[in-house]
Short mmCIF file of C-alpha atoms in Angstrom, two decimals:
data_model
loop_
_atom_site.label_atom_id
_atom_site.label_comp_id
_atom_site.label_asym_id
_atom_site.label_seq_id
_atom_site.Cartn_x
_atom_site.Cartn_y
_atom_site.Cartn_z
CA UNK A 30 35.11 -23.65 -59.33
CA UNK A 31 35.82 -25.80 -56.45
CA UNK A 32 38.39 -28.70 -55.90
CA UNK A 33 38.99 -31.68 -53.95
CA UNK A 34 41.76 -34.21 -53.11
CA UNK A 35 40.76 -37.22 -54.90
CA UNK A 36 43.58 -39.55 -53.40
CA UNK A 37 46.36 -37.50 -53.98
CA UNK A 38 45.16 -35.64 -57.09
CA UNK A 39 43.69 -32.34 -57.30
CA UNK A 40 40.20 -32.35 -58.84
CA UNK A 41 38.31 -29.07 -60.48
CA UNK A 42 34.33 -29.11 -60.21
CA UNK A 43 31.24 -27.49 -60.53
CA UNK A 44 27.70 -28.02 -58.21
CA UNK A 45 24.90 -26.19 -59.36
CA UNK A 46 21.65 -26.35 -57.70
CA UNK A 47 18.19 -27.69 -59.24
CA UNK A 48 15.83 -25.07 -59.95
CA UNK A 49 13.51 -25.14 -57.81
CA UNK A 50 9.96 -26.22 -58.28
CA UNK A 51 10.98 -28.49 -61.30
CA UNK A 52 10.04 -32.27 -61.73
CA UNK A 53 13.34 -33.08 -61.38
CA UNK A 54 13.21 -32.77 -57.56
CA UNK A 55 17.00 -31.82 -56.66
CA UNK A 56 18.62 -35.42 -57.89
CA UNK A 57 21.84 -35.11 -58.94
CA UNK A 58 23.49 -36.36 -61.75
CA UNK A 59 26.91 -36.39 -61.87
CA UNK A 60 28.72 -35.61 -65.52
CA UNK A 61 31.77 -36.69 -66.72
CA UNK A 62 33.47 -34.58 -70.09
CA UNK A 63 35.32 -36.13 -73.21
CA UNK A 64 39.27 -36.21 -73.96
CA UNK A 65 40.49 -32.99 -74.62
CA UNK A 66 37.33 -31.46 -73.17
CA UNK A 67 36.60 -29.94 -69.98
CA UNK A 68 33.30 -29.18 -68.05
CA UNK A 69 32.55 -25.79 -69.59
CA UNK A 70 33.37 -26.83 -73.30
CA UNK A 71 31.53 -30.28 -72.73
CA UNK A 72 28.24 -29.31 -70.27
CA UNK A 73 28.33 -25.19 -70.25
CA UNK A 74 28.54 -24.70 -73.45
CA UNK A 75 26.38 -26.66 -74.67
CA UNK A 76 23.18 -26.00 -72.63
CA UNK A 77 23.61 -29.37 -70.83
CA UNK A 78 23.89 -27.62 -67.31
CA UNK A 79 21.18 -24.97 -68.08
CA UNK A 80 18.48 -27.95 -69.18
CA UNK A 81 19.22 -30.46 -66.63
CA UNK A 82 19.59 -27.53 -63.63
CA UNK A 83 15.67 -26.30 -65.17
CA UNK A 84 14.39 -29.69 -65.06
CA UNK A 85 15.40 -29.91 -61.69
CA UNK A 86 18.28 -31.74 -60.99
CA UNK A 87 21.27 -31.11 -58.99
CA UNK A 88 24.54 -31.00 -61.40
CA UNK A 89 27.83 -31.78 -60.75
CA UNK A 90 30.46 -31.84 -63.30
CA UNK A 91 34.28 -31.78 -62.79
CA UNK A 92 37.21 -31.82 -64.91
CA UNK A 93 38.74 -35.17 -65.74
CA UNK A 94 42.10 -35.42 -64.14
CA UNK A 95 45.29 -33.79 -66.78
CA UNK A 96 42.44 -31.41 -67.95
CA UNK A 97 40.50 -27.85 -67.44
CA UNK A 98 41.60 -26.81 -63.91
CA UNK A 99 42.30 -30.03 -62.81
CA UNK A 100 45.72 -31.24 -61.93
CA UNK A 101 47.83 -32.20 -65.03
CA UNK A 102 50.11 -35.70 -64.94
CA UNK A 103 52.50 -36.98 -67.34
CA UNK A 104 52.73 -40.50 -66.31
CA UNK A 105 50.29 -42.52 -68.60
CA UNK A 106 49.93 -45.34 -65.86
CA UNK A 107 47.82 -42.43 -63.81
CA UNK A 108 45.13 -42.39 -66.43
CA UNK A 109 43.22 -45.22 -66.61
CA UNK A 110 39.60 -45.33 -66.72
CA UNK A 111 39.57 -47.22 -63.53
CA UNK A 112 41.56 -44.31 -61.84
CA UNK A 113 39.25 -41.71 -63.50
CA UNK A 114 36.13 -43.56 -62.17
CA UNK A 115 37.32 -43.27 -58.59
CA UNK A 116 38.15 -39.63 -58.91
CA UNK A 117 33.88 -39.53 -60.12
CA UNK A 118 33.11 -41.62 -56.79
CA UNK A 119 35.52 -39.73 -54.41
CA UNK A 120 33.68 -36.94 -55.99
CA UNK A 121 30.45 -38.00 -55.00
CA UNK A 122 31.78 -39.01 -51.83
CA UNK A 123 33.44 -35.85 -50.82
CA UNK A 124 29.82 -34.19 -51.64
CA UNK A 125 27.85 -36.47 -49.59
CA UNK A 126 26.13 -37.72 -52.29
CA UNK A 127 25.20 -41.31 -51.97
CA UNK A 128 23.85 -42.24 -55.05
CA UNK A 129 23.56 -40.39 -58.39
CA UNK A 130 22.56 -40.69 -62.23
CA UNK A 131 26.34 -40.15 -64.50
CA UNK A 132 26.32 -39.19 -67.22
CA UNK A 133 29.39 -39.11 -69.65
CA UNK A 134 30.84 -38.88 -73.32
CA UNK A 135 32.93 -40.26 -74.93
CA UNK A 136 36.22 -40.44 -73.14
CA UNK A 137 33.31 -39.78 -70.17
CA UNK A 138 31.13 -42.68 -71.41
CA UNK A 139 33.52 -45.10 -70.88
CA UNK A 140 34.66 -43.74 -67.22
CA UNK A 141 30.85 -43.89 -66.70
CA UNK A 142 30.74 -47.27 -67.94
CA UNK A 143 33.88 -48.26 -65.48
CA UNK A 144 31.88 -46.72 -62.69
CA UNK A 145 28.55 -48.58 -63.36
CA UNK A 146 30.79 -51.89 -63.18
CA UNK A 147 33.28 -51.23 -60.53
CA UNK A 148 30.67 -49.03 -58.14
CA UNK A 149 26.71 -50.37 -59.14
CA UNK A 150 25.45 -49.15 -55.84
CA UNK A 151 26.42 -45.30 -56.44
CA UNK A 152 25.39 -45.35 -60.05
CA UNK A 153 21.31 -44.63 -60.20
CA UNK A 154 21.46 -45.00 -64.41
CA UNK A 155 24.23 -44.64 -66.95
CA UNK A 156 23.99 -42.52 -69.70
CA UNK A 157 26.80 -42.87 -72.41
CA UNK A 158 26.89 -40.62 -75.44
CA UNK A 159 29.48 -40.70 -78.08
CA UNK A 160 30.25 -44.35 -77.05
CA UNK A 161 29.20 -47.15 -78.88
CA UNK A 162 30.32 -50.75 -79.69
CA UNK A 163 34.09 -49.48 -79.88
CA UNK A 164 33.74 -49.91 -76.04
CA UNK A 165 34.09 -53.76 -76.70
CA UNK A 166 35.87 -53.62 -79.60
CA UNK A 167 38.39 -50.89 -78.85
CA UNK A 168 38.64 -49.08 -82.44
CA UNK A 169 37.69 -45.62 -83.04
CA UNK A 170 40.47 -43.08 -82.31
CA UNK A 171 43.21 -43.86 -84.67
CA UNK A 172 47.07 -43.86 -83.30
CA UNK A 173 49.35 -41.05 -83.80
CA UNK A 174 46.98 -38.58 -81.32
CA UNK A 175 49.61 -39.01 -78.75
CA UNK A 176 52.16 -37.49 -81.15
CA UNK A 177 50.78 -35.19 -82.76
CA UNK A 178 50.03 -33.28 -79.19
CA UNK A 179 53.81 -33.69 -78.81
CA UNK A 180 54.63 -32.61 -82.05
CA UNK A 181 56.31 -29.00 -82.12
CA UNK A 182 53.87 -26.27 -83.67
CA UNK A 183 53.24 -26.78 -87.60
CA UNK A 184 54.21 -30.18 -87.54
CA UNK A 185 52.12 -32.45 -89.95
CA UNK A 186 50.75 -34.78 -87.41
CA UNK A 187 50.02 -38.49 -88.96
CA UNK A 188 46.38 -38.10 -89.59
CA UNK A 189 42.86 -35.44 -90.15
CA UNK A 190 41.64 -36.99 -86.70
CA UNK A 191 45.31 -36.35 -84.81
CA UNK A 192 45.72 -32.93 -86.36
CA UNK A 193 41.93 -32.45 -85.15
CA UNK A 194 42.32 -32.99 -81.77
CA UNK A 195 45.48 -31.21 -81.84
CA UNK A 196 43.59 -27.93 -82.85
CA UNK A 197 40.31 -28.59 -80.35
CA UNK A 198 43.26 -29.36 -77.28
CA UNK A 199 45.16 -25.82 -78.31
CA UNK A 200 41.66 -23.97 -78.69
CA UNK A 201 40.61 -25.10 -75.29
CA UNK A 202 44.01 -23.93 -73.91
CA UNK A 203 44.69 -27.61 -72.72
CA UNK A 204 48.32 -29.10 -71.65
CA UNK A 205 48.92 -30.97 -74.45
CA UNK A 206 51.92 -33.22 -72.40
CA UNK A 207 48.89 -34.16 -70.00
CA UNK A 208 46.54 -35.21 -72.56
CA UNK A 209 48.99 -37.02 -74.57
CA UNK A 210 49.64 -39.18 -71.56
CA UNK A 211 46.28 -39.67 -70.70
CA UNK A 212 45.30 -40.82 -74.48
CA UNK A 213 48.06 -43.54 -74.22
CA UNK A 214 46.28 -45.09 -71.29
CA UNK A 215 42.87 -44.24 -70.95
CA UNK A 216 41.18 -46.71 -74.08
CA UNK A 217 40.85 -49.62 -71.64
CA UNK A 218 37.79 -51.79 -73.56
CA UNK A 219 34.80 -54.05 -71.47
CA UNK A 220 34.46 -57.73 -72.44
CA UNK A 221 30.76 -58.69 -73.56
CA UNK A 222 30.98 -60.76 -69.65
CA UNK A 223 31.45 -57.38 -67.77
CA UNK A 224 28.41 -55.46 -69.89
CA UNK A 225 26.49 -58.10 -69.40
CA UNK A 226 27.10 -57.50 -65.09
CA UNK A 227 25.90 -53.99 -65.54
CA UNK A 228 22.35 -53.79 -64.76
CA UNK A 229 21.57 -50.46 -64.16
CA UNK A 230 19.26 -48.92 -66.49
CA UNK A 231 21.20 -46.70 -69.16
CA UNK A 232 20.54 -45.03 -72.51
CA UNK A 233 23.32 -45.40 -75.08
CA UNK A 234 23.28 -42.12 -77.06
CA UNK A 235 24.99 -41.79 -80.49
CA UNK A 236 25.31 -39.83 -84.15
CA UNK A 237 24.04 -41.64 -86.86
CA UNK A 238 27.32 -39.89 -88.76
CA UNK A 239 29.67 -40.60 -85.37
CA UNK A 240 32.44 -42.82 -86.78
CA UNK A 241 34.86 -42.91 -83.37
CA UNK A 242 31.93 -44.33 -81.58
CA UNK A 243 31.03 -47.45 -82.98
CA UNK A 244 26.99 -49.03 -82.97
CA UNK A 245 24.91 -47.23 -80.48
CA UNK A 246 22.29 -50.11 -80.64
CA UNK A 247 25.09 -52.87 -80.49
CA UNK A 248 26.76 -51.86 -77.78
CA UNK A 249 22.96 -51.81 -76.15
CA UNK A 250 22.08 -55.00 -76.96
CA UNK A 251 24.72 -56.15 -74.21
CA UNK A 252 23.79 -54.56 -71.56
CA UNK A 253 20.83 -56.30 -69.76
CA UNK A 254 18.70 -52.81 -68.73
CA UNK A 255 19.62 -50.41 -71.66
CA UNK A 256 17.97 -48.23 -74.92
CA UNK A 257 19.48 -46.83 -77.89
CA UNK A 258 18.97 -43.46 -78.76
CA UNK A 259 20.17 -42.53 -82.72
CA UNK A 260 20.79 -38.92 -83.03
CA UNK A 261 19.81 -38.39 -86.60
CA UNK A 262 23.10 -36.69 -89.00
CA UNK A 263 25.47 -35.72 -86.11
CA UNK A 264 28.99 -36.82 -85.80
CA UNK A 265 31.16 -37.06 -82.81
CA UNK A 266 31.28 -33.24 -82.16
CA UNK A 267 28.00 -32.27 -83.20
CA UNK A 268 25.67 -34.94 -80.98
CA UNK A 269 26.61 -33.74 -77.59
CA UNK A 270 24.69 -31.02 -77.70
CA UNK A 271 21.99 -32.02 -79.86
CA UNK A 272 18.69 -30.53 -79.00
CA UNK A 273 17.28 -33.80 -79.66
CA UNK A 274 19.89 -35.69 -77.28
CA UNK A 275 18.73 -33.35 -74.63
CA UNK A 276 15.27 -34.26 -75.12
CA UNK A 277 16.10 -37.82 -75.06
CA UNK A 278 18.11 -37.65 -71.64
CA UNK A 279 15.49 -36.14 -69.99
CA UNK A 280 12.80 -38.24 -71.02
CA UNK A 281 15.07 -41.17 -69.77
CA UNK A 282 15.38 -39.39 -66.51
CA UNK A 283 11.76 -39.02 -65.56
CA UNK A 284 11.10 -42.77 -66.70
CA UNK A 285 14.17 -44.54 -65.21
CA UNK A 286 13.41 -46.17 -61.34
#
């Protein structure tokens, strides 16, 4: 991996070239992991990098700040979505790389979303999986995550979903102190007024069984340029890499302007 100073913070990435020959035609399209994840577990792993580099883009995909390589923090106020938004752009930046499609989930969704709003003119389309209406409405995750990645091993933790992501953050060898900062800070919500400012063409991309993301097709409805896509009996873990969600994305890639 590489790294980069992203205004004082040390940021982990990948940049792997199209294939050439493809229809893609070397764009890039910058991807942005979930909470807890990291860019092998999220984009490797699941064949994300391997379809989108054969298809012919250009992919870049870094680990959020407090995870994978990244450097870790334990000051909440450093994990905003606004903050993890510019570390995308600085990214983008540092690469030379003017403009860009992002794609994100969950956790990444909603730093993509940030990005669309706060930085239109680098954003070529938005593509938010795992994120639904809860981006307005701010449920999903319950409380008690924070804790239970405190919590000392064996410790009940205060719900299935905390213990959960307590097991996915030890089996991707994460710092659990880092995360459980950055899940106190990073649930910042958009009001129905700032959706309706984001005009770049995206594709909302949820489970049909996903109960942390909220409505797909709700959350669409607000923005002025975007699609649903339902990802037929896949929860929150299983529709990332849903053969069918890659199909989707790239369809929405060879049609968007």
């Amino acid at each position: 991996m590489q790294s980069f100073d992203s205004d004082g913070v040390q940021i982990a990435f990948i940049d792997v070239p199209a294939k050439e020959g493809a229809s893609g035609g070397g764009d890039p399209i910058l991807l942005i992991h979930g909470f807890a994840s990291n860019h092998a577990v999220n984009w490797v792993n699941t064949l994300w990098v391997r379809t989108l580099t054969e298809a012919g883009y250009r992919v870049i995909a870094h680990d959020n700040r407090g995870h994978g390589q990244s450097e870790k923090l334990y000051d909440p106020s450093a994990y905003t979505s606004d903050q993890m938004a510019g570390d995308a752009v600085r990214l983008l930046r540092h690469l030379g790389i003017e403009r860009a499609d992002v794609m994100g989930y969950s956790m990444g969704a909603r730093i993509a979303a940030h990005m669309a709003l706060d930085y239109p003119t680098e954003v070529r389309s938005l593509l938010m999986g795992g994120l639904g209406f809860n981006l307005v409405d701010g449920r999903g995750l319950p409380q008690g995550i924070a804790e239970a990645l405190e919590a000392p091993p064996g410790a009940p933790a205060p719900s299935p979903t905390a213990a959960s992501f307590r097991t996915f953050a030890e089996q991707t060898k994460s710092d659990l102190r880092a995360l459980a900062a950055c899940i106190r800070a990073s649930r910042q919500t958009l009001s129905r007024a700032e959706l309706s400012a984001i005009e770049t063409p995206t594709l909302v991309s949820v489970g049909t069984l996903d109960t942390v993301a909220g409505s797909g097709p709700e959350l669409a409805k607000l923005l002025p340029n975007a699609r649903a896509l339902d990802l037929p009996n896949r929860d929150h873990s299983t529709a990332v890499g849903d053969r069918l969600h890659r199909k989707g994305v790239l369809e929405f890639l060879e049609q968007r302007s």
